[in-house]
Each structure stands twice: as structure tokens, then as C-alpha cells.
GROMACS .gro file of N, CA and C in nm:
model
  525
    1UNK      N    1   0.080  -0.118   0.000
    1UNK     CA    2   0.000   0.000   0.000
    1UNK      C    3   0.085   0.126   0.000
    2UNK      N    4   0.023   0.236  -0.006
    2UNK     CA    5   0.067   0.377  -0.037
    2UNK      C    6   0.098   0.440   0.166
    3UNK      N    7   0.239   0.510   0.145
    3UNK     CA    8   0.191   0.553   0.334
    3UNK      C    9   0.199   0.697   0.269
    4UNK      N   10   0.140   0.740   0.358
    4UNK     CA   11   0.130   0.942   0.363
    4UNK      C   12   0.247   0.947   0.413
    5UNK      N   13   0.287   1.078   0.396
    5UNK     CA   14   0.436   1.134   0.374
    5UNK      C   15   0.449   1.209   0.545
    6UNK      N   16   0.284   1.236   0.594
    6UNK     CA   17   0.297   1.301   0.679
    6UNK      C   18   0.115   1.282   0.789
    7UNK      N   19   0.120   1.195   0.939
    7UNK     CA   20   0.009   1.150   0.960
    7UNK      C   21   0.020   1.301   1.083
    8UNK      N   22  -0.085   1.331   1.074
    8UNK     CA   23  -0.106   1.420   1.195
    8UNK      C   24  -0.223   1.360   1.320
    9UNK      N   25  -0.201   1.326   1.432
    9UNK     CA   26  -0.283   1.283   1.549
    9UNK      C   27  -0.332   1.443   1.624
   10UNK      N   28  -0.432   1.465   1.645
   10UNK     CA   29  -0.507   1.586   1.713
   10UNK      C   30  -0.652   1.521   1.801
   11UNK      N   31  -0.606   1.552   1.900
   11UNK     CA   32  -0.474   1.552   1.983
   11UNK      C   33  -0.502   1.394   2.033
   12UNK      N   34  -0.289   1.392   2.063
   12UNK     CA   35  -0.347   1.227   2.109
   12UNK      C   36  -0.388   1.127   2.208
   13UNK      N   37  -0.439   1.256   2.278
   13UNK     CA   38  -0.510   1.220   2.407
   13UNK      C   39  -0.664   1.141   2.390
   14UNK      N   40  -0.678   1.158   2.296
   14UNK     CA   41  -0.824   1.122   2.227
   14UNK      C   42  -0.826   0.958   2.198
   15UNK      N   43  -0.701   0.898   2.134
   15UNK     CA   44  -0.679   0.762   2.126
   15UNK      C   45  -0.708   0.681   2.216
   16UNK      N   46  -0.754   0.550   2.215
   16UNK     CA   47  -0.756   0.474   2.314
   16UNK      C   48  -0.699   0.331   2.244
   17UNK      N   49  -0.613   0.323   2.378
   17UNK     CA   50  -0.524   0.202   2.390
   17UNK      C   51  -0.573   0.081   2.376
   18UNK      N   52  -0.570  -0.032   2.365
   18UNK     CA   53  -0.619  -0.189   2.348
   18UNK      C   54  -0.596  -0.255   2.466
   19UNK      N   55  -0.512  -0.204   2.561
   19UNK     CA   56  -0.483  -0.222   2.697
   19UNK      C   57  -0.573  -0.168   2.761
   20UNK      N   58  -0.577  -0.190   2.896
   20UNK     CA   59  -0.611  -0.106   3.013
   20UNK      C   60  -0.551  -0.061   3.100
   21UNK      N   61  -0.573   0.079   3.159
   21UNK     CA   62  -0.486   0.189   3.188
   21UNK      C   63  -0.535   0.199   3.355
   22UNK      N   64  -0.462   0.210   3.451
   22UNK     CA   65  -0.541   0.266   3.610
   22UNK      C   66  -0.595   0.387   3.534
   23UNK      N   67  -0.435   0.480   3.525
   23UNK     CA   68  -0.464   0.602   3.467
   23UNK      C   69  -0.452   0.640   3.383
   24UNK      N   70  -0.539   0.775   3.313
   24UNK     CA   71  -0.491   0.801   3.145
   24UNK      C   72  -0.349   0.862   3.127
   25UNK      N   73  -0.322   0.921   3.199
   25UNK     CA   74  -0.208   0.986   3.144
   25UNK      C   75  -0.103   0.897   3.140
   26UNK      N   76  -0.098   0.736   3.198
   26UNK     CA   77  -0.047   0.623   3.154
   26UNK      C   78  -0.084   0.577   3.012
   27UNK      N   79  -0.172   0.569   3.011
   27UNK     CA   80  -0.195   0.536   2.870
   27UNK      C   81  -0.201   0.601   2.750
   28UNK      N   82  -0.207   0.773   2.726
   28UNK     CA   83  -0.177   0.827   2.666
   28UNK      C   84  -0.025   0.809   2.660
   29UNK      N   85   0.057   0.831   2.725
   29UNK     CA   86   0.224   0.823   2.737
   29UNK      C   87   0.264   0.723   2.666
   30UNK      N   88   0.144   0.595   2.710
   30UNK     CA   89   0.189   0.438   2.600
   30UNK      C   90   0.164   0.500   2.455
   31UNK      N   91   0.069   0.558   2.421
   31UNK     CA   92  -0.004   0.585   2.281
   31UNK      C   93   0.126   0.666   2.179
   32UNK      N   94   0.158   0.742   2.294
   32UNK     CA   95   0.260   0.843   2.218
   32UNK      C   96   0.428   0.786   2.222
   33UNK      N   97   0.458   0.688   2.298
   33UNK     CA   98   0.517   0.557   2.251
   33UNK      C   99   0.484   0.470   2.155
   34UNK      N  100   0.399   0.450   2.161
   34UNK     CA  101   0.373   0.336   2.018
   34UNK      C  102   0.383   0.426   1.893
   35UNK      N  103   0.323   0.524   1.884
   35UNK     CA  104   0.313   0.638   1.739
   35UNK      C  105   0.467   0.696   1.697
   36UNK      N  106   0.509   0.667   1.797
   36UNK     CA  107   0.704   0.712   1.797
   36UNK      C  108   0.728   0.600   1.735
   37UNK      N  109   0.693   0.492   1.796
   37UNK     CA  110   0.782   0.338   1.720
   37UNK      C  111   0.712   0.331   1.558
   38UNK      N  112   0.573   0.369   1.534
   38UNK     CA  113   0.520   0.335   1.438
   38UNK      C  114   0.599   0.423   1.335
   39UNK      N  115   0.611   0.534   1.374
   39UNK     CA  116   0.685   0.661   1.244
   39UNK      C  117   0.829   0.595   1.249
   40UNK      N  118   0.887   0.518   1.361
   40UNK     CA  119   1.028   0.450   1.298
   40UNK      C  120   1.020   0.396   1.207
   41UNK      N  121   0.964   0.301   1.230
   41UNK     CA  122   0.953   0.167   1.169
   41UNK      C  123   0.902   0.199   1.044
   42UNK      N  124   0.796   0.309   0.995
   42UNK     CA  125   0.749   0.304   0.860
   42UNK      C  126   0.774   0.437   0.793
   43UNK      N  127   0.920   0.461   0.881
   43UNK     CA  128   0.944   0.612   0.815
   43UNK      C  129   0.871   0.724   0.773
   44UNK      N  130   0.766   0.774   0.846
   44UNK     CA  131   0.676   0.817   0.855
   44UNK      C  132   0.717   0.967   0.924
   45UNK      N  133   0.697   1.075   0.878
   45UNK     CA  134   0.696   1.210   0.953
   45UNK      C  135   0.543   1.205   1.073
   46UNK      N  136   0.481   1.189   1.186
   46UNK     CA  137   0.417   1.216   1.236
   46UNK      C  138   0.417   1.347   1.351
   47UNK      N  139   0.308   1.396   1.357
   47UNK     CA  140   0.274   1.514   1.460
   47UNK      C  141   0.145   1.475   1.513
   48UNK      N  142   0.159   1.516   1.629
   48UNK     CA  143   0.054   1.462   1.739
   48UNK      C  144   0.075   1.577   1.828
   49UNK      N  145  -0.064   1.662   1.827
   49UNK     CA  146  -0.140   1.770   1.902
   49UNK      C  147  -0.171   1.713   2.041
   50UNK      N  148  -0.143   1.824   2.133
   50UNK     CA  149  -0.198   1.811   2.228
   50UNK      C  150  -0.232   1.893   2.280
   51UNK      N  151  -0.327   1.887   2.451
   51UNK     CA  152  -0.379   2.035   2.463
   51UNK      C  153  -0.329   2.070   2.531
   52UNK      N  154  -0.354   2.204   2.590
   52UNK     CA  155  -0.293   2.264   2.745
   52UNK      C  156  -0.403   2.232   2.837
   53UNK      N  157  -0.336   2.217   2.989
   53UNK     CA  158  -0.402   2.206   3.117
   53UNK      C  159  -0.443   2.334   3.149
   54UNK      N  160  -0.543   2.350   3.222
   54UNK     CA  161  -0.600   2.508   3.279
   54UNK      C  162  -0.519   2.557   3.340
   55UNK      N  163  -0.415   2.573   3.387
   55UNK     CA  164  -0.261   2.651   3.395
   55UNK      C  165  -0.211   2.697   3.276
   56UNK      N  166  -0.247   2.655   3.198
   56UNK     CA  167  -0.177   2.669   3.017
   56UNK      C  168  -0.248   2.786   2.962
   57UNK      N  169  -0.409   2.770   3.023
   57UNK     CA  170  -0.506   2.873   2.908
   57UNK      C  171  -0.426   2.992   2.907
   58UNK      N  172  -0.452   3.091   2.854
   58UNK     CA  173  -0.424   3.209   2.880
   58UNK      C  174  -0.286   3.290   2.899
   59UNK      N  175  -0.183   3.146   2.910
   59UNK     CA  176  -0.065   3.208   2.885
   59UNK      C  177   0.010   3.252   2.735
   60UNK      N  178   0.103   3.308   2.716
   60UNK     CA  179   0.175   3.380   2.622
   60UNK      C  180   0.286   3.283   2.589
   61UNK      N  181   0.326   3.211   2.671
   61UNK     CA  182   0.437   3.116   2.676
   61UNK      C  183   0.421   2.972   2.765
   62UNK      N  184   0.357   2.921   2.775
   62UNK     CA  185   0.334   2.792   2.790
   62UNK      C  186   0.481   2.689   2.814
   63UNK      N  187   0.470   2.600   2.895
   63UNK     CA  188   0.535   2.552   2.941
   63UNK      C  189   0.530   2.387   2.920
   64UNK      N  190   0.627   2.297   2.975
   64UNK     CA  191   0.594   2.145   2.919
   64UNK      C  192   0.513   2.100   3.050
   65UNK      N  193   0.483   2.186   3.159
   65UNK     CA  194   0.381   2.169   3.292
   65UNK      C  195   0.258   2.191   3.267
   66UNK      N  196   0.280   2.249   3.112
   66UNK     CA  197   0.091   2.301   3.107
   66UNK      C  198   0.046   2.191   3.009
   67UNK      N  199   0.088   2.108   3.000
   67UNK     CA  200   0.037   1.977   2.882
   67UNK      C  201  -0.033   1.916   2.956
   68UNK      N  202  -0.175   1.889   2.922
   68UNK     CA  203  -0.260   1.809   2.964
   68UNK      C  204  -0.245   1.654   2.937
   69UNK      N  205  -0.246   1.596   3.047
   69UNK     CA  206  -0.288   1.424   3.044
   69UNK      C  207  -0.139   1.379   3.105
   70UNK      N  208  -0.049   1.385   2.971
   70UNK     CA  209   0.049   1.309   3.033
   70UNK      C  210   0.258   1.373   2.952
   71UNK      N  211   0.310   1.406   3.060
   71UNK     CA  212   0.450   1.435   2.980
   71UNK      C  213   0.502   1.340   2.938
   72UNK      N  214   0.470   1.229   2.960
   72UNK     CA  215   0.520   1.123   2.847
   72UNK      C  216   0.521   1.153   2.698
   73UNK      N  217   0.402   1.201   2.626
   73UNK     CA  218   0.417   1.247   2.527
   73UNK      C  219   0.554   1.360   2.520
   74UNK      N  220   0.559   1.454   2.591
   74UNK     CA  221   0.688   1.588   2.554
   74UNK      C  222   0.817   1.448   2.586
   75UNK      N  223   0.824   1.371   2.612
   75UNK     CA  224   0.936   1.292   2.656
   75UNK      C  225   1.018   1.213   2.533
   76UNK      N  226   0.840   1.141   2.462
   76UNK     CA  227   0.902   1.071   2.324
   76UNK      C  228   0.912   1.166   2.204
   77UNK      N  229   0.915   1.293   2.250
   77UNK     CA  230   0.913   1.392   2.135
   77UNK      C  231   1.011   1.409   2.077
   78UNK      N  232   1.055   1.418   1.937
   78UNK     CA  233   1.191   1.470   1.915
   78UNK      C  234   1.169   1.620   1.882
   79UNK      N  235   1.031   1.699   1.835
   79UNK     CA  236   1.031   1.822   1.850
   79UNK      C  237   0.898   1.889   1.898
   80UNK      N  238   0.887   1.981   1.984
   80UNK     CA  239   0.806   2.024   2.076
   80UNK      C  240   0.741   2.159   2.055
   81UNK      N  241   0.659   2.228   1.997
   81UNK     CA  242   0.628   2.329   1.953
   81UNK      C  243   0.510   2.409   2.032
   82UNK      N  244   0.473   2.461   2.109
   82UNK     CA  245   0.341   2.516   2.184
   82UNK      C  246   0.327   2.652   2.129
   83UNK      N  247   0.176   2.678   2.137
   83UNK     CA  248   0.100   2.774   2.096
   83UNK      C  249   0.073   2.861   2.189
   84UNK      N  250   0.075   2.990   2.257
   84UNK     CA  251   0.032   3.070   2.376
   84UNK      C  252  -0.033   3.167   2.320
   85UNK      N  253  -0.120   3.221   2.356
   85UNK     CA  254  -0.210   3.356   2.337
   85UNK      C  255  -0.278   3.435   2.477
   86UNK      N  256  -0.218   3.513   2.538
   86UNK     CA  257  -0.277   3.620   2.632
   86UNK      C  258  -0.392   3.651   2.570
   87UNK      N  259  -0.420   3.719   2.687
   87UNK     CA  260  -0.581   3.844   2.702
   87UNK      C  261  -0.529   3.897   2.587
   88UNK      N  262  -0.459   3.975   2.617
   88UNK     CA  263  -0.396   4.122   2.547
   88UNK      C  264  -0.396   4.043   2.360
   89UNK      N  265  -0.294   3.963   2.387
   89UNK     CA  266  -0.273   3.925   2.260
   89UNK      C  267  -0.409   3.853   2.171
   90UNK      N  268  -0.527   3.819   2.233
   90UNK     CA  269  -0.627   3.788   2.170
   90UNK      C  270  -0.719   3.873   2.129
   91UNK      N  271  -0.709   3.976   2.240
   91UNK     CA  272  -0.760   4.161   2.162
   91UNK      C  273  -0.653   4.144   2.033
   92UNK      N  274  -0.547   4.142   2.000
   92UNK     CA  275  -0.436   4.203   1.909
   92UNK      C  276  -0.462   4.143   1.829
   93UNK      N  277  -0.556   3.947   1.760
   93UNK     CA  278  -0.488   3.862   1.724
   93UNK      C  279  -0.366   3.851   1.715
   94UNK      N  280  -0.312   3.797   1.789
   94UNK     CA  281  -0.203   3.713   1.774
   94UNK      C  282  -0.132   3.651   1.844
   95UNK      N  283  -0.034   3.560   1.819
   95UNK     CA  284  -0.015   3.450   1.892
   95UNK      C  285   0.095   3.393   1.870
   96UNK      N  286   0.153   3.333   2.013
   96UNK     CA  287   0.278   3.274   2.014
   96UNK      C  288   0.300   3.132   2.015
   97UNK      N  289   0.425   3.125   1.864
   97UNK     CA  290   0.440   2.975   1.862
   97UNK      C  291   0.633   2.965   1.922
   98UNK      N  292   0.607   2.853   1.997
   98UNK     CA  293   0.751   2.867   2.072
   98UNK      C  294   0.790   2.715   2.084
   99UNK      N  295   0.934   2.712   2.025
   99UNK     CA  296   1.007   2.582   2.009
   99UNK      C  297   1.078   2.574   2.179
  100UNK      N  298   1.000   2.460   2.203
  100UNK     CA  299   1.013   2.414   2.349
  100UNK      C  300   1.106   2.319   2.328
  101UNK      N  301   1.159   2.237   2.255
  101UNK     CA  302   1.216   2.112   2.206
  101UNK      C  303   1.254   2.088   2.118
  102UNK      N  304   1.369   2.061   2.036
  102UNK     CA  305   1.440   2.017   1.926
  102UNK      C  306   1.516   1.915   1.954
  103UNK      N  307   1.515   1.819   1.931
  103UNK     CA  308   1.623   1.720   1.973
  103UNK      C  309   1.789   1.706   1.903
  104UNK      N  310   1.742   1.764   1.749
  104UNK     CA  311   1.889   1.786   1.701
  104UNK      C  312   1.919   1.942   1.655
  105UNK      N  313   1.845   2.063   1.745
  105UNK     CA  314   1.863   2.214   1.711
  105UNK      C  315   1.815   2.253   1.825
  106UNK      N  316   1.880   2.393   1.839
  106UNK     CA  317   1.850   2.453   1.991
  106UNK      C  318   1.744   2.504   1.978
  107UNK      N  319   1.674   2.500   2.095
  107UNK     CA  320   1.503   2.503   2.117
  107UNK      C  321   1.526   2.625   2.191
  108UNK      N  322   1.418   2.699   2.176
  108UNK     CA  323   1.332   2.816   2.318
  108UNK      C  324   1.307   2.948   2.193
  109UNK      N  325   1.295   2.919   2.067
  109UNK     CA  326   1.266   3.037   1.982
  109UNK      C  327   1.131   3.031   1.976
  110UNK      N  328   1.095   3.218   1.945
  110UNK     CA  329   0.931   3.206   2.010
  110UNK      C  330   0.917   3.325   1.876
  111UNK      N  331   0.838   3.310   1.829
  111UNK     CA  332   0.781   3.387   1.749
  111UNK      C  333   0.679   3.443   1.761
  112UNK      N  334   0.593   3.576   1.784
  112UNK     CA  335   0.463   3.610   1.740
  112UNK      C  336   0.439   3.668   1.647
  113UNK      N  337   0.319   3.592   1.624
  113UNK     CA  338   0.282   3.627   1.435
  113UNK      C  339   0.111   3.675   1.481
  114UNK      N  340   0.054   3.711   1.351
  114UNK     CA  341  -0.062   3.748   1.367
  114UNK      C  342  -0.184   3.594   1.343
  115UNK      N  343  -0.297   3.635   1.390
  115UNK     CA  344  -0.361   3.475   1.355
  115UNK      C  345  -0.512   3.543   1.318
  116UNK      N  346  -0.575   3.520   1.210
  116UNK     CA  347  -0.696   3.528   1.129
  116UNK      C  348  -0.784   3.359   1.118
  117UNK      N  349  -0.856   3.419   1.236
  117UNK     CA  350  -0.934   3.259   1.243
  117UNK      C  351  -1.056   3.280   1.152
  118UNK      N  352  -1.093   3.371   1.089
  118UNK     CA  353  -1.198   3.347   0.988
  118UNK      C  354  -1.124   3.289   0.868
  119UNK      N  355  -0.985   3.278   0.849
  119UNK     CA  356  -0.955   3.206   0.720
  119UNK      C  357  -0.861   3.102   0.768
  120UNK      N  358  -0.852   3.110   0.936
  120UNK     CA  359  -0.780   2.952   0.964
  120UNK      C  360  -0.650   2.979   0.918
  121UNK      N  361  -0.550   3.104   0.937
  121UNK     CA  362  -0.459   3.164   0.899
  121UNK      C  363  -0.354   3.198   1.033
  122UNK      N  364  -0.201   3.140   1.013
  122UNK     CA  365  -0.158   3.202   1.131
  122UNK      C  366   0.005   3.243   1.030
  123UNK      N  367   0.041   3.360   1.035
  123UNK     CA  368   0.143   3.449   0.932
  123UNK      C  369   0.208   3.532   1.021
  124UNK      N  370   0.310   3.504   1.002
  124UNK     CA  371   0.418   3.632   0.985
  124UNK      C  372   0.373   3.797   0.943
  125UNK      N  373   0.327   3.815   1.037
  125UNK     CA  374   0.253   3.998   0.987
  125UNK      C  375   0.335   4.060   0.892
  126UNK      N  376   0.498   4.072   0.899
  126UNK     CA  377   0.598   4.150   0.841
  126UNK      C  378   0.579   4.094   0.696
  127UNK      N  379   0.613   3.934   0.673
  127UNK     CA  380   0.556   3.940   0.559
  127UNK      C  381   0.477   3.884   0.475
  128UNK      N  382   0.360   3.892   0.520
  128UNK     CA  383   0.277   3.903   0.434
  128UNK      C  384   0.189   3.980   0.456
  129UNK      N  385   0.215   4.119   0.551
  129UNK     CA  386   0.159   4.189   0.530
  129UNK      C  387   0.071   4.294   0.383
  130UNK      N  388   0.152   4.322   0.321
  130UNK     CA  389   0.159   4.366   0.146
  130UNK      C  390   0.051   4.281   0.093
  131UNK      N  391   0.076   4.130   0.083
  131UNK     CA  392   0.009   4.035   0.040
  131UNK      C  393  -0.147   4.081   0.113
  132UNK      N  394  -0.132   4.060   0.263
  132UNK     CA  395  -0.297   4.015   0.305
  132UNK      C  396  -0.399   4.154   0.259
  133UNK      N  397  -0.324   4.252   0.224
  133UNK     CA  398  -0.417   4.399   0.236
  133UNK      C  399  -0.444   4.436   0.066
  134UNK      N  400  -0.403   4.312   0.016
  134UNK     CA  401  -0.479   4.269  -0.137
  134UNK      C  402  -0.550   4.160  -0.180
  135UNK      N  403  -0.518   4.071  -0.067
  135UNK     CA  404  -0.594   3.924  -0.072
  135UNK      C  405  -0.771   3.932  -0.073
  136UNK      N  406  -0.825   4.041  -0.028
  136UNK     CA  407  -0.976   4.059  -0.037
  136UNK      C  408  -0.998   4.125  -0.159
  137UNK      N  409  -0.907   4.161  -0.240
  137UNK     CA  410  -0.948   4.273  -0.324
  137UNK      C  411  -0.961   4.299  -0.471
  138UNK      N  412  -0.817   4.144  -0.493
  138UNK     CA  413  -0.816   4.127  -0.619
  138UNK      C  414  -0.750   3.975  -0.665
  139UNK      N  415  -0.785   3.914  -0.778
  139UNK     CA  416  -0.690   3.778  -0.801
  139UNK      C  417  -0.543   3.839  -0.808
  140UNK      N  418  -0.477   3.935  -0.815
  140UNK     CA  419  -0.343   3.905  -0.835
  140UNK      C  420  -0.281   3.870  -0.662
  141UNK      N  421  -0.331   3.960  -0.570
  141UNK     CA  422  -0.375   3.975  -0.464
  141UNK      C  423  -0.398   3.791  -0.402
  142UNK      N  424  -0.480   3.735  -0.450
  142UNK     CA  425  -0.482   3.573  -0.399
  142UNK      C  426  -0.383   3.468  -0.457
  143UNK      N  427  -0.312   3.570  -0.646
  143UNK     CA  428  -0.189   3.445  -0.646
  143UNK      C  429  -0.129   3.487  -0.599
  144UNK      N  430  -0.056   3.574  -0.516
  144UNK     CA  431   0.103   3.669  -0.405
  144UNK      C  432   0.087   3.572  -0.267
  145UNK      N  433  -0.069   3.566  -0.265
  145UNK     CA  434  -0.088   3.446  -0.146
  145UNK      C  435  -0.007   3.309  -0.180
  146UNK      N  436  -0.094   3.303  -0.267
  146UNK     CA  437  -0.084   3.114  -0.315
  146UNK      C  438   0.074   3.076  -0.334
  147UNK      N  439   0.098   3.197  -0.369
  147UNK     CA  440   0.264   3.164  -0.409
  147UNK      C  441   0.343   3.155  -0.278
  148UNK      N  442   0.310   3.277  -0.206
  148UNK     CA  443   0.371   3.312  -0.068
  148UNK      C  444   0.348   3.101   0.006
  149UNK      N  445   0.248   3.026   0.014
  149UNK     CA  446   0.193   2.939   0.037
  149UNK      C  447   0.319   2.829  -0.013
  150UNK      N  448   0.255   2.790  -0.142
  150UNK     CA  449   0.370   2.730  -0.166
  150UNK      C  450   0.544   2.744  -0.126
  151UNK      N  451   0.588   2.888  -0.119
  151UNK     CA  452   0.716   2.854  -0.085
  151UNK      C  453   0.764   2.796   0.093
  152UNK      N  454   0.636   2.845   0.126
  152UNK     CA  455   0.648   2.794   0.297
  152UNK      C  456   0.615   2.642   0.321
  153UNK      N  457   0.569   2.596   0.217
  153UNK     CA  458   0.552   2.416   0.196
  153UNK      C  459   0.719   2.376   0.148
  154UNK      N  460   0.747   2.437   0.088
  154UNK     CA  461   0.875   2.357   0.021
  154UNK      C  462   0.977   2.369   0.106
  155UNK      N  463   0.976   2.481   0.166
  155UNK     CA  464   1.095   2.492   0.284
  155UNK      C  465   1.030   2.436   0.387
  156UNK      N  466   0.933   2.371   0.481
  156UNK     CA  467   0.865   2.303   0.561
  156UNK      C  468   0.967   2.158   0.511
  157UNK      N  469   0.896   2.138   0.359
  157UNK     CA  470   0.945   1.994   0.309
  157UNK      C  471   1.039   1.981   0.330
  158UNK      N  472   1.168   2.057   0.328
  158UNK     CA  473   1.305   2.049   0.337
  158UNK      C  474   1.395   2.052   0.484
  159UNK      N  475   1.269   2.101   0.563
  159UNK     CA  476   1.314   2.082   0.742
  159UNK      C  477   1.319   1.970   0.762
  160UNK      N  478   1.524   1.928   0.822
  160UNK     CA  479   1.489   1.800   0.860
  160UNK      C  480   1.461   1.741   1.033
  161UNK      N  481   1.400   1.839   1.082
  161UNK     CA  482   1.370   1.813   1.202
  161UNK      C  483   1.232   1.832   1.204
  162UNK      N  484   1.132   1.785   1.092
  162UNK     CA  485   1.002   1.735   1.120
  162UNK      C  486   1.021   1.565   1.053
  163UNK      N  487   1.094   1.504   1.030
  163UNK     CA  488   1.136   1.368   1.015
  163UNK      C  489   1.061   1.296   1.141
  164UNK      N  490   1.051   1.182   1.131
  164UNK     CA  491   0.946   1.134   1.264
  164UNK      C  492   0.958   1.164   1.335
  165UNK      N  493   0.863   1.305   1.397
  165UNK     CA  494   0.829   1.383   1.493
  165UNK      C  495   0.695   1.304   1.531
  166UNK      N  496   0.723   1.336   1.673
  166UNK     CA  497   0.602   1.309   1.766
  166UNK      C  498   0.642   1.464   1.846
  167UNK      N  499   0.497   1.502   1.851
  167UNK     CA  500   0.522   1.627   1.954
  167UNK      C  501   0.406   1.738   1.936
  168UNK      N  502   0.397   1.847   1.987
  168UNK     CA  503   0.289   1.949   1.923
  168UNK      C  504   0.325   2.043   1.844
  169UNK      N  505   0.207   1.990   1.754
  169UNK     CA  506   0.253   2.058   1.599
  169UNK      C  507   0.226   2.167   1.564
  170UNK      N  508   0.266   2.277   1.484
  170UNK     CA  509   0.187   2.333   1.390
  170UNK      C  510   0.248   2.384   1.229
  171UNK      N  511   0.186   2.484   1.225
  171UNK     CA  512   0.154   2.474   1.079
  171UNK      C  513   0.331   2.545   0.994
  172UNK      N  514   0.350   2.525   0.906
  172UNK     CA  515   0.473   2.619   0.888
  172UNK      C  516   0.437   2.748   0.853
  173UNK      N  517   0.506   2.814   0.894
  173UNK     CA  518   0.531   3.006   0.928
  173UNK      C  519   0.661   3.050   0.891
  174UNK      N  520   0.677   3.147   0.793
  174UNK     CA  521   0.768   3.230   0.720
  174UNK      C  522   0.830   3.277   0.883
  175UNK      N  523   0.951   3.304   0.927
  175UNK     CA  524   1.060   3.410   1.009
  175UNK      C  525   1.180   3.545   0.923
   0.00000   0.00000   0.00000
């Protein structure tokens, strides 16, 4: 058969084990063990979402204490990515994505970018700013997008530290 190049789990707290667990955050920890061995074994890029604990809501910078269920998952991770958004910053849209984990590159870079949830959009304000303030207005305006799009796929494709990843994912973003 055919494998996808790239399986995404959201989130993988949601899975349930074939075992039985006292507790979940045991058995999530197994889940996100087995999905580590499975992307070995079938060379598989995977990402597996997870959420924050109510210590997590509302922060700007999030921590591997604010992961809900179980740190077993941040454990079998080889890269670790969390999402934070304040008060403030949810008046502003926008929102912080911060490399908590790299296993073969130094981690703790935090970016805030802007985030447009009516188009399910999270960008680099600087650039694509130009782009977004023509994207309502005209087709040349939606190919500057499409293009802008594509080149952030091909350099995504070419990161080799999303190679079988287990960890929390997101989307690729221009720096």
C-alpha cells in the first residue's frame, strides 16, 4: 500500500489504547510511545497535538507543565512546539508559537505572528503583510498568497527536524 508522507494525530489524548490503563495519562504516554515506534519503523513524519491544562489557558508562553494528560508524550518527542495567546494578545490577534524542544537544534525560539481565524490563517505579519491587504481585493492579490503558500511548503518539506516527529505541531510560518 501507499503511506502518507505526513500523519497528523489531534490531539493524542483522544486515542484509546487496546490495553487497560489505572490512569490516562499512563496510557496516553503508552499511545505516544507506540506512534514514535510506528513513524520509525514506517518512516513516517508524524505530529501529534496536544492540549494545554487550565494553567496553560491564557498564557503567552506555555510551558511542558501546562500539557494536559500526560509528559510522556513531551518525553518521546523529538520536536516540541506550543502555541500561547494572552488576554492582550487575543484583543491584538495574535499569537505565540515557541520551540520548546528540538532534539537535534536549539530550542526556546518564540515567534509572534498574527492569527486570522476566519480564514484559519496564522502568518508572519511583516511578511505578508503587502500580500494580506490585497488578498480581499483582487486575483493578483490571492496568487502573491498562493505563491507566498507554496514557498512555505517547500521549505517546511526540506526541514529535517520534522522527520518522525512526535510532539505538538503546527503549521509552517515564514521568520
Amino acid at each position: 500500500g501507499v503511506l502518507p508522507a505526513l500523519v497528523i494525530v489531534d490531539p493524542v489524548n483522544y486515542l484509546v489504547s487496546d490495553r487497560r490503563y489505572k490512569e490516562k495519562w499512563d496510557e496516553v504516554g503508552h499511545i505516544a510511545e507506540s506512534l514514535r515506534g510506528l513513524a520509525g519503523e514506517k518512516a513516517l513524519s508524524m505530529w501529534g497535538a496536544a492540549q494545554l491544562n487550565r494553567g496553560g489557558i491564557g498564557k503567552e508562553s506555555p510551558d511542558y507543565e501546562d500539557t494536559a494528560d500526560s509528559m510522556q508524550q513531551i518525553y518521546v518527542a523529538d520536536v516540541v512546539g506550543m502555541f500561547g495567546q494572552s488576554r492582550e494578545q487575543r484583543a491584538r490577534s495574535e499569537v505565540t508559537f515557541i520551540l520548546r524542544k528540538c532534539r537535534n537544534t536549539p530550542d526556546g525560539y518564540a515567534l509572534t505572528m498574527k492569527m486570522d481565524k476566519s480564514r484559519m490563517l496564522i502568518y508572519d505579519a511583516e511578511v505578508a503583510k503587502d500580500i494580506l491587504a490585497d488578498y480581499n481585493n483582487d486575483k493578483e492579490g490571492h496568487d502573491k498568497w498562493n505563491e507566498l503558500l507554496k514557498t512555505l511548503q517547500k521549505e517546511a518539506g526540506e526541514c529535517p527536524t520534522t522527520a518522525r516527529s512526535t510532539g505538538t505541531a503546527s503549521a509552517p510560518t515564514a521568520s
